[in-house]
Every structure is written in C-alpha cells, then in structure tokens.
CSV table of C-alpha atoms in Angstrom, one decimal:
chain,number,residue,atom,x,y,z
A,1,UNK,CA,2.0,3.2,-20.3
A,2,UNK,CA,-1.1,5.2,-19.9
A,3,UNK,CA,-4.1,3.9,-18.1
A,4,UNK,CA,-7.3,3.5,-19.8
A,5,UNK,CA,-10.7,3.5,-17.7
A,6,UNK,CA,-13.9,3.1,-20.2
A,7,UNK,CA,-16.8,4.5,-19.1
A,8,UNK,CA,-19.0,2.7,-21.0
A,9,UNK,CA,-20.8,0.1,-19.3
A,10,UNK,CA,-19.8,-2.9,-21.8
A,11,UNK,CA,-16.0,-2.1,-21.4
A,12,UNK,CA,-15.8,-0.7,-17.7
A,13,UNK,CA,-14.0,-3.5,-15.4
A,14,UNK,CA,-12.7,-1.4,-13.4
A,15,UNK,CA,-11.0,-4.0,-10.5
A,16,UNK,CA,-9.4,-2.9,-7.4
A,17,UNK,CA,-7.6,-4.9,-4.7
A,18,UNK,CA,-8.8,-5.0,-1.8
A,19,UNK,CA,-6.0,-2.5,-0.2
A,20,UNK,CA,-7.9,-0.4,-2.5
A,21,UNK,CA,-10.9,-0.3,-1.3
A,22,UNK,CA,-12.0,3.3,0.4
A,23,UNK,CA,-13.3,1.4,3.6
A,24,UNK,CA,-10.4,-0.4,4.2
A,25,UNK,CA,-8.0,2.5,3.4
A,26,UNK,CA,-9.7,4.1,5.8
A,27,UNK,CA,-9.5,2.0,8.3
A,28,UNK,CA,-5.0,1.4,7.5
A,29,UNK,CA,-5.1,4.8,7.7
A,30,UNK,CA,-6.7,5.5,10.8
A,31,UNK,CA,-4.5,7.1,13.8
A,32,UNK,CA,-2.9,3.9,16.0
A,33,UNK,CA,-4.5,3.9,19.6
A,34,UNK,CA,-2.8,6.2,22.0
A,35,UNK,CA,-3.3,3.9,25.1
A,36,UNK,CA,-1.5,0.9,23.6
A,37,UNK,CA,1.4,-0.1,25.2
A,38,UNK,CA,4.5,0.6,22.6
A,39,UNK,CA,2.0,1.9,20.2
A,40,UNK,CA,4.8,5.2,20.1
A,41,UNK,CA,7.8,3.0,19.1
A,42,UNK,CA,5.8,1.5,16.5
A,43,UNK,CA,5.3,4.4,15.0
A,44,UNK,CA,8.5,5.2,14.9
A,45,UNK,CA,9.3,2.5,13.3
A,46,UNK,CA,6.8,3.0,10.7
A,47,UNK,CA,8.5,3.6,6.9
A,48,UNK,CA,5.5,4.3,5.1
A,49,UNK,CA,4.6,8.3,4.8
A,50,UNK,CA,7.6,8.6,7.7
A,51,UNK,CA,10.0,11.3,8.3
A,52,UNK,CA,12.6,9.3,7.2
A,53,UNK,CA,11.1,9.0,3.7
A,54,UNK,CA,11.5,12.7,3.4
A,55,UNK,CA,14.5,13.6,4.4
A,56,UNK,CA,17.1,10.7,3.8
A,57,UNK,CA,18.7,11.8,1.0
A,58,UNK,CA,19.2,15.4,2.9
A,59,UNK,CA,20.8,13.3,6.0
A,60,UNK,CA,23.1,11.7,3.9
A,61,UNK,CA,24.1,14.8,2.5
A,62,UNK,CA,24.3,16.9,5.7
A,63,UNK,CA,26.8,14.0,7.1
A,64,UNK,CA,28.5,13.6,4.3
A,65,UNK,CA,29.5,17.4,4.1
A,66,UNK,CA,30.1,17.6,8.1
A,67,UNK,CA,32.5,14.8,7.6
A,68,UNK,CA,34.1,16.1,4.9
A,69,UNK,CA,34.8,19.8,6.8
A,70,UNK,CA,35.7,17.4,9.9
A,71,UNK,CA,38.5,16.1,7.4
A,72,UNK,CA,39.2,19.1,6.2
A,73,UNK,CA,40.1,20.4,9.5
A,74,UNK,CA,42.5,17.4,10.4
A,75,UNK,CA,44.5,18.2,7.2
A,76,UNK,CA,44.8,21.4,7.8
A,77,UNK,CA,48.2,23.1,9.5
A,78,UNK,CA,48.0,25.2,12.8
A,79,UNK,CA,47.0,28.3,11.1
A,80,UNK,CA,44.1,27.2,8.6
A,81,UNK,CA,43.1,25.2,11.9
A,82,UNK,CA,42.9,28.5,13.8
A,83,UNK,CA,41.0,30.8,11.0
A,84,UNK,CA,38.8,27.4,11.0
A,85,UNK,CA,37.9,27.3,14.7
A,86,UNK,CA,37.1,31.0,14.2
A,87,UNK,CA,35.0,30.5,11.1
A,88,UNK,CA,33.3,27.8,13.4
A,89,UNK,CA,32.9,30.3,16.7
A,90,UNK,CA,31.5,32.8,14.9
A,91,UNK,CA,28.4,30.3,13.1
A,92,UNK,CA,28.2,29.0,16.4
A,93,UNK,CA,27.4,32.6,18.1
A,94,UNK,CA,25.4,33.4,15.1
A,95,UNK,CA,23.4,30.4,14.5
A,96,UNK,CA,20.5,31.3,16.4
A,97,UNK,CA,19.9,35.0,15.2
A,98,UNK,CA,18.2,33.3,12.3
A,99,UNK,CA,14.4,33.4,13.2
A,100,UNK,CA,13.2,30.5,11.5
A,101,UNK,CA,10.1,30.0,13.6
A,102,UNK,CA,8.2,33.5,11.8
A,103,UNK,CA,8.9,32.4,8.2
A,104,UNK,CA,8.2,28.6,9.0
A,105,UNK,CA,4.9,29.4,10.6
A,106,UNK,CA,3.4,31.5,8.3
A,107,UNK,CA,4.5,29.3,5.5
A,108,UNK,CA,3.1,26.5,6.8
A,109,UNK,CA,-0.1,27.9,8.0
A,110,UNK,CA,-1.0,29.3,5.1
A,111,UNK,CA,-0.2,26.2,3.1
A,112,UNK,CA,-2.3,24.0,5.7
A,113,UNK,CA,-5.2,26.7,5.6
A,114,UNK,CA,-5.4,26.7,2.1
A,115,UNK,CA,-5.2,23.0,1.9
A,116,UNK,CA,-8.1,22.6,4.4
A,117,UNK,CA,-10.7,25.0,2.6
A,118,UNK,CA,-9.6,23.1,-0.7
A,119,UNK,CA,-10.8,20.1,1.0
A,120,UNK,CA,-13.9,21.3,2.2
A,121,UNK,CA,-14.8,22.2,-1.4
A,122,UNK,CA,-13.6,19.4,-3.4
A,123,UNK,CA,-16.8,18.7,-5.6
A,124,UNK,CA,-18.5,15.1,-5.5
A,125,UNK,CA,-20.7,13.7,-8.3
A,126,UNK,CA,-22.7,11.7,-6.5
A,127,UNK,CA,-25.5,13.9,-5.1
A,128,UNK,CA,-25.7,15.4,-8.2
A,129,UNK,CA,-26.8,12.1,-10.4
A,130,UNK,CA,-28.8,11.1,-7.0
A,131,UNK,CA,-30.8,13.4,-6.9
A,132,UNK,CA,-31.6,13.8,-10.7
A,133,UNK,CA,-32.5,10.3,-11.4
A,134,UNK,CA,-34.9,10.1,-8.2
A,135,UNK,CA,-36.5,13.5,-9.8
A,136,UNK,CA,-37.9,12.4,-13.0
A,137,UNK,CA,-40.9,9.9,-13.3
A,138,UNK,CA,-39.7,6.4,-13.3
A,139,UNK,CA,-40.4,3.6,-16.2
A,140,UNK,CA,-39.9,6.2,-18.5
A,141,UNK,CA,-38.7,4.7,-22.4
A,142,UNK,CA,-36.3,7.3,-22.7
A,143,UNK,CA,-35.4,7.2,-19.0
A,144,UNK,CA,-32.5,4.7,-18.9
A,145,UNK,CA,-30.7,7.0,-21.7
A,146,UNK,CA,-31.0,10.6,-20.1
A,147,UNK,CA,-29.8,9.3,-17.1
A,148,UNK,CA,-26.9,7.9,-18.5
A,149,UNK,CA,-26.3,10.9,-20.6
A,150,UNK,CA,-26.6,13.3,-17.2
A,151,UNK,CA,-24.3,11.1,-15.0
A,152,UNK,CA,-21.5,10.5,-17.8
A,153,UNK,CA,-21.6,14.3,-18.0
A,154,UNK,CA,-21.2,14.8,-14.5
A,155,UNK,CA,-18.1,12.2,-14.0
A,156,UNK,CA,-16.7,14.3,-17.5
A,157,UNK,CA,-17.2,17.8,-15.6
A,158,UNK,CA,-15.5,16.2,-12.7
A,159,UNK,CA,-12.4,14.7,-14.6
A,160,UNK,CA,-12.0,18.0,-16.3
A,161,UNK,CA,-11.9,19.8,-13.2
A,162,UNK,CA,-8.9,18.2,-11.7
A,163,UNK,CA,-7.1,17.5,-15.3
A,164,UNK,CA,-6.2,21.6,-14.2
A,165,UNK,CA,-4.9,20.8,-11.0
A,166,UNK,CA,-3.9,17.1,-11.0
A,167,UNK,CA,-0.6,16.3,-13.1
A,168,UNK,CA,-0.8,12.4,-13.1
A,169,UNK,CA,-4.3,12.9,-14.1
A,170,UNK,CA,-3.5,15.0,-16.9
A,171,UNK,CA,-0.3,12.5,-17.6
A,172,UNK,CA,-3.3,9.6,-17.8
A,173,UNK,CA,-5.6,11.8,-19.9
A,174,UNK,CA,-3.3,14.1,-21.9
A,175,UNK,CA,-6.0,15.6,-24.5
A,176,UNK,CA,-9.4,15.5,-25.6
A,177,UNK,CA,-8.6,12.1,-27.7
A,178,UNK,CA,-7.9,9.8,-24.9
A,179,UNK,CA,-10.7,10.8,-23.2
A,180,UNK,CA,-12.6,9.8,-26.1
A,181,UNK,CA,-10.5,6.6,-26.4
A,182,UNK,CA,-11.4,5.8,-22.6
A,183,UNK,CA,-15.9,5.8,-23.2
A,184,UNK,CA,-15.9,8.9,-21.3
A,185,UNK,CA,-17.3,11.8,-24.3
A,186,UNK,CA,-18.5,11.2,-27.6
A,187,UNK,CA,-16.6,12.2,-30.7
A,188,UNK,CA,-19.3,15.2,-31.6
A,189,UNK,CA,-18.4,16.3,-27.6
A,190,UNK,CA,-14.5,16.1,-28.1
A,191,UNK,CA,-14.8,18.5,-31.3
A,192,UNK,CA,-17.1,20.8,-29.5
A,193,UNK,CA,-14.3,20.7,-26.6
A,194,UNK,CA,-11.8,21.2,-28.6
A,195,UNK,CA,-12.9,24.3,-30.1
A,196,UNK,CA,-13.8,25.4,-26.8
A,197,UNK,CA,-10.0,26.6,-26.7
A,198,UNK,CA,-9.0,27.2,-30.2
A,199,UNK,CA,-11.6,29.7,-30.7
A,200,UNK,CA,-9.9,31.5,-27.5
A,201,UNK,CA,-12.9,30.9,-25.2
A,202,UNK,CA,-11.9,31.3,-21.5
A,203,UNK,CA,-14.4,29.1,-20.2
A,204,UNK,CA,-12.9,26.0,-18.3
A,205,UNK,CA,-14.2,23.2,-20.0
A,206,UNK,CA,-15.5,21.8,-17.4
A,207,UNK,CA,-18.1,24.3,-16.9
A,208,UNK,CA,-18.6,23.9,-20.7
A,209,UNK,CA,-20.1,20.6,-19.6
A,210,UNK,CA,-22.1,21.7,-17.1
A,211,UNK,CA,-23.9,24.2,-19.6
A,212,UNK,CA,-24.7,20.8,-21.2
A,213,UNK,CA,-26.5,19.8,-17.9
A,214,UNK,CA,-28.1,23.0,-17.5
A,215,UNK,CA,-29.7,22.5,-21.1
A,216,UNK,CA,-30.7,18.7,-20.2
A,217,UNK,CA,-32.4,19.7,-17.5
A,218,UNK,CA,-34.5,22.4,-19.0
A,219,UNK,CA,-35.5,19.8,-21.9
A,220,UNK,CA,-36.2,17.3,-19.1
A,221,UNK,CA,-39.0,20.2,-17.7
A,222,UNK,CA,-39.9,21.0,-20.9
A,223,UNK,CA,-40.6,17.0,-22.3
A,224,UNK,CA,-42.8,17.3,-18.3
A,225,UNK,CA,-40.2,14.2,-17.2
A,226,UNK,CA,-40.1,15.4,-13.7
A,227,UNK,CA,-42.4,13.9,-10.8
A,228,UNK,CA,-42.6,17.3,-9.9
A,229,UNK,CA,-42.3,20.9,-11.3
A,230,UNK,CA,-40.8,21.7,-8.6
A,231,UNK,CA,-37.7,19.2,-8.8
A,232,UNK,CA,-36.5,20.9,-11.8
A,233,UNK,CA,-35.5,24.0,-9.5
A,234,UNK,CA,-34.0,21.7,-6.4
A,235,UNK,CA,-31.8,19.9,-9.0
A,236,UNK,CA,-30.7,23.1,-10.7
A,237,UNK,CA,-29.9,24.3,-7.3
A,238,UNK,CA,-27.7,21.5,-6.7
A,239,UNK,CA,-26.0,21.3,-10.0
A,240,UNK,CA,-25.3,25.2,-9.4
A,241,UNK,CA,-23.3,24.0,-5.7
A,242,UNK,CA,-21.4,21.4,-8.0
A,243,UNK,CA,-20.9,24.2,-10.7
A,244,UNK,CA,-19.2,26.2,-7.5
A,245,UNK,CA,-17.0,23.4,-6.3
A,246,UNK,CA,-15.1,22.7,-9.6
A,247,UNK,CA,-14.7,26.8,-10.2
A,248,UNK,CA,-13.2,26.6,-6.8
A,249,UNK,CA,-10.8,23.4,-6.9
A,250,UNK,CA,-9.6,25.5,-10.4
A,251,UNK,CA,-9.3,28.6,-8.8
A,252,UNK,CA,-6.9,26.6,-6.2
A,253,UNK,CA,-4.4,25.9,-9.2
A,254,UNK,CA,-4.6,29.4,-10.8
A,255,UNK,CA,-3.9,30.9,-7.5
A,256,UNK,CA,-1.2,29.0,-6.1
A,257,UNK,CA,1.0,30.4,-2.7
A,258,UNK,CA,3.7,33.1,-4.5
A,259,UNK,CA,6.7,31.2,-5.2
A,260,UNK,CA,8.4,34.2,-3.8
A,261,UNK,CA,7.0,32.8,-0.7
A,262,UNK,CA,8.1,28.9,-0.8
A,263,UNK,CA,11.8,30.3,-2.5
A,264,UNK,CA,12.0,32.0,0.8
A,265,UNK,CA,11.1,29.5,3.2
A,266,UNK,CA,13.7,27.5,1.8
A,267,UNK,CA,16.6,29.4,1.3
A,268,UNK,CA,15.9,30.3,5.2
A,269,UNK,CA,16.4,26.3,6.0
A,270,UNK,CA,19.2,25.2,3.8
A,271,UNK,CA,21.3,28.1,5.0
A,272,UNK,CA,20.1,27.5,8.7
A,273,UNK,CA,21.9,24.0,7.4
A,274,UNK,CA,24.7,25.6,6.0
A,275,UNK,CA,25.9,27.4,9.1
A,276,UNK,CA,24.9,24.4,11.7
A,277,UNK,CA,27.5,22.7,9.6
A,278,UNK,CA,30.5,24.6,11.1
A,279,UNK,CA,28.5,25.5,14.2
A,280,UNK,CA,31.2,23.5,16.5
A,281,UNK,CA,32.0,25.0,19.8
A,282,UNK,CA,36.3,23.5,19.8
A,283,UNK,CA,36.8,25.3,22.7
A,284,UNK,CA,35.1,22.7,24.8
A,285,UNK,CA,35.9,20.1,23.0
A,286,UNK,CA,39.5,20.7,23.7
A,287,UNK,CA,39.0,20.0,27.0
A,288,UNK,CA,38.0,16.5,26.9
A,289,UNK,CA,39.1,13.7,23.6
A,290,UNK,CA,35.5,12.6,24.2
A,291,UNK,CA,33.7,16.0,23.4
A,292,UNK,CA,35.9,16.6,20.8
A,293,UNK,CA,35.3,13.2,19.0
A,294,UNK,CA,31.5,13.8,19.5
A,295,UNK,CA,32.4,17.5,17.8
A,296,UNK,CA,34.2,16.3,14.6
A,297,UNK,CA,32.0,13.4,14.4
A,298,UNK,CA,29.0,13.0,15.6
A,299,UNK,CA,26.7,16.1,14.8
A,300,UNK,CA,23.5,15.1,16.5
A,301,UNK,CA,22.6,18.3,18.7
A,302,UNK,CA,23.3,21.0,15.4
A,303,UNK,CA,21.3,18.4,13.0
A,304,UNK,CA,18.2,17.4,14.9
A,305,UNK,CA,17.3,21.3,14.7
A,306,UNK,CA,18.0,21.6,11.6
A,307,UNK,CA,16.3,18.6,10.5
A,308,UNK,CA,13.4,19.4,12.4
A,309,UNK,CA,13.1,22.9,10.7
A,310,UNK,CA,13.4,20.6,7.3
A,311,UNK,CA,11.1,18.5,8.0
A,312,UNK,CA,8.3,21.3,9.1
A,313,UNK,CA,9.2,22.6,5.9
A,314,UNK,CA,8.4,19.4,3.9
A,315,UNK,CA,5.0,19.7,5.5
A,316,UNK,CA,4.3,22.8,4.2
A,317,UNK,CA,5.7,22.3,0.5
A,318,UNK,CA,3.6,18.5,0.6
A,319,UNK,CA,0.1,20.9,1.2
A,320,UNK,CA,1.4,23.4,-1.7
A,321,UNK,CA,0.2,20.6,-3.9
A,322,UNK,CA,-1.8,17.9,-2.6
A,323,UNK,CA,-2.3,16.5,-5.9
A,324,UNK,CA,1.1,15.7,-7.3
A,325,UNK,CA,2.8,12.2,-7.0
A,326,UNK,CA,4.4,12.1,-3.7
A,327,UNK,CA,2.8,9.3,-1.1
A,328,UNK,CA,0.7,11.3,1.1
A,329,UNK,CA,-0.8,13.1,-1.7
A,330,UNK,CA,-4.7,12.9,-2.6
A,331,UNK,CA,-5.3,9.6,-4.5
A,332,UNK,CA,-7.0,11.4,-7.5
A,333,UNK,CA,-6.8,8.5,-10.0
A,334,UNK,CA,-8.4,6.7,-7.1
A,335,UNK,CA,-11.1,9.0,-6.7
A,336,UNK,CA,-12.0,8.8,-10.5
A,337,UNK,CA,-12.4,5.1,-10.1
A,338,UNK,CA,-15.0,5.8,-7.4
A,339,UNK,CA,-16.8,8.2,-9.1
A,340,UNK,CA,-16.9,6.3,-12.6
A,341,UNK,CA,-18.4,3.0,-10.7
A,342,UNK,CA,-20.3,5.1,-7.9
A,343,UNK,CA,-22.3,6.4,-11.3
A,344,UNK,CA,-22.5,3.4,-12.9
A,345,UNK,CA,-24.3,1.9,-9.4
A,346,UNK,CA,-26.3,4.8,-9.1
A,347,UNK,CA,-27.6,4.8,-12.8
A,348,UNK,CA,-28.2,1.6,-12.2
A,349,UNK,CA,-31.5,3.0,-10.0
A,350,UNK,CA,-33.6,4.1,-11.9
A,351,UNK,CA,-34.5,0.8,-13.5
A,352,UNK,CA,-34.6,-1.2,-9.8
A,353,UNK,CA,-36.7,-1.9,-7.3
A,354,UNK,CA,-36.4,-3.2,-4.4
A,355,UNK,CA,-37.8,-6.7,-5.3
A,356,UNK,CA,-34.9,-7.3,-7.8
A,357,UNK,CA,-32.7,-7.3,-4.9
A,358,UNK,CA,-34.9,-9.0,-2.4
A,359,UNK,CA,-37.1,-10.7,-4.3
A,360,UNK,CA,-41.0,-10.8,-3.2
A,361,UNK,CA,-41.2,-8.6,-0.4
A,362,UNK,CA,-44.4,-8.8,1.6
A,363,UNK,CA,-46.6,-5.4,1.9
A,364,UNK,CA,-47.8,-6.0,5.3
A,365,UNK,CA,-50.3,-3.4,6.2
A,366,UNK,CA,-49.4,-0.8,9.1
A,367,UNK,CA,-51.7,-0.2,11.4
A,368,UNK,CA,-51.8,0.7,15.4
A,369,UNK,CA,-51.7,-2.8,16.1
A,370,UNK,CA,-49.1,-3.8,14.2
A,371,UNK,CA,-46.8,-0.9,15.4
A,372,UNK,CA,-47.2,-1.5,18.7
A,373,UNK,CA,-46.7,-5.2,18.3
A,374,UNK,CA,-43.3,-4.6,16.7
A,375,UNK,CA,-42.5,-2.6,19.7
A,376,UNK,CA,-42.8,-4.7,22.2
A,377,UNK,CA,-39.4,-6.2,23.5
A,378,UNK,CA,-38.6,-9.9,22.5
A,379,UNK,CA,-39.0,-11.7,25.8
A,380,UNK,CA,-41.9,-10.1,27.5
C-alpha cells in the first residue's frame, strides 16, 4: 500500500515516533565511545547495519558447499581421492596470484568518492523558502498565498529530483497523479507536467518547476513586493545554487559507475570463493587426525579472507546506490517528511512575530548604561 503525504496544510498530519526524529537518530547513530571498557565486543555484537547482516546467506552457502566437497572426498575411492588432493594443491598454490586488492580498491574508492561529492551536493529547501519569505515586505494581503505557492514549489522541485534517483520514492509516488492525490501540485500543474514529456521535452521536470520560481520571482519584483530591490537578485542567486544541486543529484543517476566495472569486481570475489573452496593443503593434514579434521571441516583460515574481500565488496556495491532499500541506505522518504513540515513551519513566518510566541515582550531601551549593567557578573 502506497503512502500518502498531503501537503496541504488541512490534510498534512504527518506523525513520526520519536525513533524518528532527526535529533535522536542522530544521536543512535553516533559512533560508541572508544575509551569504554567493552565498548569493542559490543559492537560486535551489534545486528543492526552489521557484517553479519550482509553476508549470512553467502556463509551458509560457502559452508554448505565446503561440506559438501569434504563429503565428496570421503566417498570417493583412492584414485578420485588422489586427482582431488591434486585439484586441491594446485588452488592452494594458486590462490593468492589473484590480486584482489587493485580491483577492490579502485572499486571501492571510486564508489565512496562518488558517494561523498553526492552528499556534499544533495540540495535542501530550506534556505531557499528562508530566505524568500524574509525578502518581501511583511503584512502583505497577498503575502500568506505567494509564499505558500513558492515553498510548495520548492518541496515539488525537490521530490522530483530524487523521484530519478530514489526507487522507493518513485514506488510511493509512481506518476504525476499521486502526486496530485497527495496536496503536493495542482491539477493545471500535473497537465503541464505531463506534457512536459509527451511533447519530447528533455527538461527534467524538476527544473520545469523551478522555471515556475524564476517567473514568481520576477512578478514578485515587478508587483514591488520586495523590502528591497536588491533582494530579488540575492534570492535568484540562491534559487540558481538550488537549481545546481538537483541537476547534480540527477546527473548522479544518469552517470552511474559502468556496470562493466561492478560485473568485474564481483566475478574477481566469487571466484577468489570458488578456489579457497578446495584450497586445502592434505599433505599436512595427513600428518596429524587433528589438522586434518580442522581441513575437511572447519574452513576458518581460507574463509575469513574470502569473506573479508566480500564484505569490502558489499561496501562498495551499498555506495553504488545510496538510495535504494537496503538498511544503511539514505532515508529519502524520511527526508521528504522533513522538508514537507520544515516548509510548513517556515511558511508559517511570515505571518508571526515574536509576541505570538512570547507574548508581550518588553522593548527596553539600550543604552550605555544598560549594556554595561547587563555585563556585570551576578555576584559582584
């Protein structure tokens, strides 16, 4: 079932518990204390966005398959047990002649690198509908509506922006319609949208919005609702920025990392897998019942490289795309929430003052005296 968020001010309830909130998820997800005692075997005996999440399913596989070979080679008579061991000998000579450090590190640098400059780009609506409502001349009659106009477009923009790179948000608002259906655009908006594509217009729709902006805020200068004729130009300035970030976050999904490169990075691993798999040195082993049970069946030294090769590789792939639905991805539908009530609290604004939240404040003067009274440590 698809969740609805209405923008509109009459439907919008948007509730949150209070795991939710972004101050205390910042604070669960802040990075334990290194001087606590123990603090390290807590963490590893954290499940949540572990290791272990990522790569159970490939344990139980790799055992499963090691235990069947060590089976295999029980069963088999003293001839298929010999062109085993060989088979075994010559994975085992061989298994370090694949250099998976080269392709694992470029992989993952590039991934992380291009996950950090994404980051650092990710456009916010907030300083745009700040700085427009404190621009224009307050107690205006039309005031209440152009601001709510200018900061529904700029949450719209914003949804539209990562509807191209976010799948669950394109999975909660599909098409035009159910954006209409959740308060967010008009019905005259969605047609215009709409036709945006049909008409074979390669202009992102978002951008298509912020055109809308643009032409709001030369009406706004032209009606003289600015404080100041200068304003128009600062907030033009920082609609442009915000223009710059959502091109950006959609370049980031039109030029993804080759999938040459990520087919390569894994085949590397799995068959690194593979041959630790009959990697067994039974020369050894024969020497001693106790190296050879720990041979046949208990496969920690071959594994814990591989798995640690599988699990640098699960890093990268996770910061191929940080917006899907695994568990350590960016909370988009999260972030939509924030910006939708951040511009309903910010709209809010233009039409308070501080006595509404105070009440009668008194407007005490400031002179020398007064300064340096309020100066002057209690106690002396």
């Amino acid at each position: 079932m698809t969740t609805v968020m209405h923008y509109d001010k009459s439907k919008s309830q948007v509730l949150r518990k209070v795991s939710q909130v972004p101050s205390v998820l910042a604070l669960a997800q802040t990075a334990p204390d290194a001087n606590r005692f123990g603090e390290s075997f807590r963490i590893l005996l954290r499940w949540k966005g572990s290791i272990y999440k990522f790569i159970w399913r490939d344990l139980l596989v790799y055992y499963f398959l090691f235990y069947l070979l060590s089976i295999l080679h029980s069963v088999l008579d003293d001839d298929g047990k010999k062109t085993f061991q060989a088979l075994a000998k010559y994975c085992l000579k061989n298994s370090n002649s694949i250099n998976l450090m080269i392709m694992l590190t470029f992989f993952t640098t590039t991934a992380m690198q291009r996950l950090f400059s994404m980051q650092t780009t990710i456009p916010g609506t907030a300083k745009v509908i700040t700085c427009f409502i404190m621009s224009i001349k307050p107690n205006l009659l039309e005031g209440p509506i152009i601001v709510e106009q200018f900061a529904r477009w700029t949450v719209l923009a914003w949804i539209l922006t990562f509807r191209v790179v976010c799948k669950p948000l394109r999975t909660m608002f599909p098409d035009m319609i159910s954006l209409q259906v959740a308060g967010i655009i008009r019905e005259k908006e969605r047609v215009i949208l709409e036709r945006v594509e049909t008409e074979g217009n390669k202009t992102p729709r978002a951008l298509v919005v912020i055109d809308w902006m643009l032409l709001l805020l030369k009406e706004t200068a032209i009606h003289n609702r600015f404080a100041e004729k200068s304003n128009h130009l600062k907030v033009i300035e920082i609609l442009m920025t915000f223009k710059k970030s959502c091109g950006n976050t959609i370049k980031f999904a039109t030029k993804n990392i080759p999938y040459a490169l990520i087919q390569a990075a894994i085949i590397v691993v799995y068959a690194y897998g593979l041959v630790t798999l009959m990697a067994r040195n039974f020369e050894e082993a024969g020497s001693s019942g106790f190296l050879e049970g720990i041979v046949n069946y208990f496969p920690v030294i071959p594994s814990m490289q591989f798995f640690i090769f599988l699990i640098w590789l699960n890093f990268g792939r996770t910061a191929v795309n940080p917006f899907g639905t695994d568990e350590e991805d960016i909370n988009v539908k999260l972030l939509l929430e924030t910006h939708i009530q951040d511009s309903f609290r910010l709209a809010n604004l233009y039409t308070q003052d501080l006595d509404q939240i105070f009440g009668i404040m008194p407007q005490q003067p400031y002179t020398e005296a007064s300064l340096l009274q309020n100066t002057i440590p209690v106690g002396k």
